[in-house]
Amino acid sequence: MIAEQNALKELEQKQVAKVLVISDSHGYKENLRHALELYAHSSDALLFLGDGIQDLFNIIEENSHIPSDISIIPPVVAFVRGNGDDSVYSLATQEVQRIEIPETQIVTVAGKKIFMSHGHRLDVYYTRDFIISKVQQAECSVGLFGHTHVPFQERIGDILILNPGSCSRPRNYSDKSCVILTIKKDSAQVEYEFYSL
């Protein structure tokens, strides 16, 4: 995760937060940049679900000297490793950092926990059972995954399971896409909207 400690606390405590969810850029950095240019300015966080970590880090590096009010990088950026990503990357902003890319991650937004996974280790092509189980065990409100390149959403009670699709290589006749989550502290259900790119 890339964020100042105070930005994480602010994200956790917000009454209402917007979160941009993107996955699977697969080396098409300009497609990821396009999604960020369209939607990141109004987002409190970016959650990237893997298969394009190098694309993400390249864009972060390119924006590292741009003032925060015009940068396309939200104050909080969280990510997980896809099957096409390495486990460690270097990120050169003010200084070079060696960053380990986690398989899964949990982010708290407006008091609600969000579980992130690329999904390849949870057999998401064949079943949602494993990701649902992980989300329930972690007591999260949302479970996010990528990997299939196909937009998907399902509610199980108050839990939302969601795939934003791919911002670069969509499948099953879907469009290039991303999702914005709207999370309200005083609402049990998380709202979402898919956007074509």
mmCIF file of C-alpha atoms in Angstrom, residues 24-110:
data_model
loop_
_atom_site.group_PDB
_atom_site.id
_atom_site.type_symbol
_atom_site.label_atom_id
_atom_site.label_comp_id
_atom_site.label_asym_id
_atom_site.label_seq_id
_atom_site.Cartn_x
_atom_site.Cartn_y
_atom_site.Cartn_z
ATOM 1 C CA ASP A 24 -5.648 -6.280 -15.381
ATOM 2 C CA SER A 25 -3.873 -3.592 -17.401
ATOM 3 C CA HIS A 26 -1.364 -6.221 -18.653
ATOM 4 C CA GLY A 27 1.310 -3.830 -19.908
ATOM 5 C CA TYR A 28 -1.118 -1.365 -21.497
ATOM 6 C CA LYS A 29 -0.081 1.507 -19.252
ATOM 7 C CA GLU A 30 -1.947 4.102 -21.308
ATOM 8 C CA ASN A 31 -5.257 2.303 -20.706
ATOM 9 C CA LEU A 32 -4.642 2.425 -16.962
ATOM 10 C CA ARG A 33 -3.617 6.076 -17.237
ATOM 11 C CA HIS A 34 -6.831 6.828 -19.168
ATOM 12 C CA ALA A 35 -8.959 5.310 -16.380
ATOM 13 C CA LEU A 36 -7.060 7.324 -13.764
ATOM 14 C CA GLU A 37 -7.423 10.544 -15.754
ATOM 15 C CA LEU A 38 -11.179 9.983 -15.985
ATOM 16 C CA TYR A 39 -11.980 8.893 -12.431
ATOM 17 C CA ALA A 40 -9.104 9.229 -9.959
ATOM 18 C CA HIS A 41 -9.551 12.977 -9.308
ATOM 19 C CA SER A 42 -12.895 12.307 -7.594
ATOM 20 C CA SER A 43 -11.681 9.191 -5.728
ATOM 21 C CA ASP A 44 -10.354 8.933 -2.194
ATOM 22 C CA ALA A 45 -8.441 5.730 -2.987
ATOM 23 C CA LEU A 46 -7.337 3.476 -5.822
ATOM 24 C CA LEU A 47 -7.510 -0.291 -5.401
ATOM 25 C CA PHE A 48 -5.589 -2.172 -8.111
ATOM 26 C CA LEU A 49 -6.274 -5.905 -8.346
ATOM 27 C CA GLY A 50 -3.145 -7.063 -10.128
ATOM 28 C CA ASP A 51 -1.701 -8.024 -13.499
ATOM 29 C CA GLY A 52 -0.193 -4.633 -14.216
ATOM 30 C CA ILE A 53 1.745 -3.598 -11.110
ATOM 31 C CA GLN A 54 4.596 -2.310 -13.300
ATOM 32 C CA ASP A 55 2.100 -0.125 -15.213
ATOM 33 C CA LEU A 56 0.778 1.262 -11.930
ATOM 34 C CA PHE A 57 4.233 1.944 -10.509
ATOM 35 C CA ASN A 58 5.387 3.644 -13.722
ATOM 36 C CA ILE A 59 2.415 6.021 -13.530
ATOM 37 C CA ILE A 60 3.030 6.688 -9.820
ATOM 38 C CA GLU A 61 6.672 7.502 -10.585
ATOM 39 C CA GLU A 62 5.695 9.834 -13.431
ATOM 40 C CA ASN A 63 3.244 11.653 -11.133
ATOM 41 C CA SER A 64 5.471 11.777 -8.059
ATOM 42 C CA HIS A 65 6.577 15.394 -8.695
ATOM 43 C CA ILE A 66 3.148 16.712 -9.673
ATOM 44 C CA PRO A 67 1.233 18.682 -6.997
ATOM 45 C CA SER A 68 -1.369 16.528 -5.260
ATOM 46 C CA ASP A 69 -4.279 18.748 -6.351
ATOM 47 C CA ILE A 70 -3.642 17.939 -10.037
ATOM 48 C CA SER A 71 -2.081 14.477 -9.720
ATOM 49 C CA ILE A 72 -4.031 11.510 -11.102
ATOM 50 C CA ILE A 73 -2.927 9.393 -8.116
ATOM 51 C CA PRO A 74 -5.387 9.345 -5.162
ATOM 52 C CA PRO A 75 -4.006 9.806 -1.616
ATOM 53 C CA VAL A 76 -4.275 6.048 -0.898
ATOM 54 C CA VAL A 77 -3.203 3.343 -3.364
ATOM 55 C CA ALA A 78 -3.549 -0.339 -2.478
ATOM 56 C CA PHE A 79 -2.677 -3.278 -4.724
ATOM 57 C CA VAL A 80 -2.333 -7.051 -4.856
ATOM 58 C CA ARG A 81 -0.219 -9.355 -6.993
ATOM 59 C CA GLY A 82 -1.673 -10.973 -10.081
ATOM 60 C CA ASN A 83 -0.430 -14.174 -11.679
ATOM 61 C CA GLY A 84 1.432 -12.020 -14.239
ATOM 62 C CA ASP A 85 3.126 -9.813 -11.630
ATOM 63 C CA ASP A 86 6.430 -10.270 -9.819
ATOM 64 C CA SER A 87 6.483 -10.483 -6.033
ATOM 65 C CA VAL A 88 8.791 -7.449 -5.602
ATOM 66 C CA TYR A 89 9.089 -4.166 -7.517
ATOM 67 C CA SER A 90 11.177 -1.038 -7.174
ATOM 68 C CA LEU A 91 9.364 2.264 -6.923
ATOM 69 C CA ALA A 92 11.367 5.438 -7.484
ATOM 70 C CA THR A 93 9.594 8.513 -6.161
ATOM 71 C CA GLN A 94 11.601 10.684 -3.723
ATOM 72 C CA GLU A 95 13.866 7.684 -3.139
ATOM 73 C CA VAL A 96 13.978 4.141 -4.494
ATOM 74 C CA GLN A 97 11.876 1.731 -2.451
ATOM 75 C CA ARG A 98 11.706 -2.037 -2.713
ATOM 76 C CA ILE A 99 8.044 -2.983 -2.385
ATOM 77 C CA GLU A 100 6.742 -6.496 -1.801
ATOM 78 C CA ILE A 101 3.422 -7.081 -3.527
ATOM 79 C CA PRO A 102 0.943 -8.964 -1.311
ATOM 80 C CA GLU A 103 -1.286 -11.807 -2.511
ATOM 81 C CA THR A 104 -4.223 -10.369 -0.572
ATOM 82 C CA GLN A 105 -4.861 -7.141 1.273
ATOM 83 C CA ILE A 106 -7.557 -5.659 3.486
ATOM 84 C CA VAL A 107 -8.255 -1.917 3.382
ATOM 85 C CA THR A 108 -10.655 -0.094 5.705
ATOM 86 C CA VAL A 109 -12.752 2.630 4.080
ATOM 87 C CA ALA A 110 -15.410 4.643 5.946
#
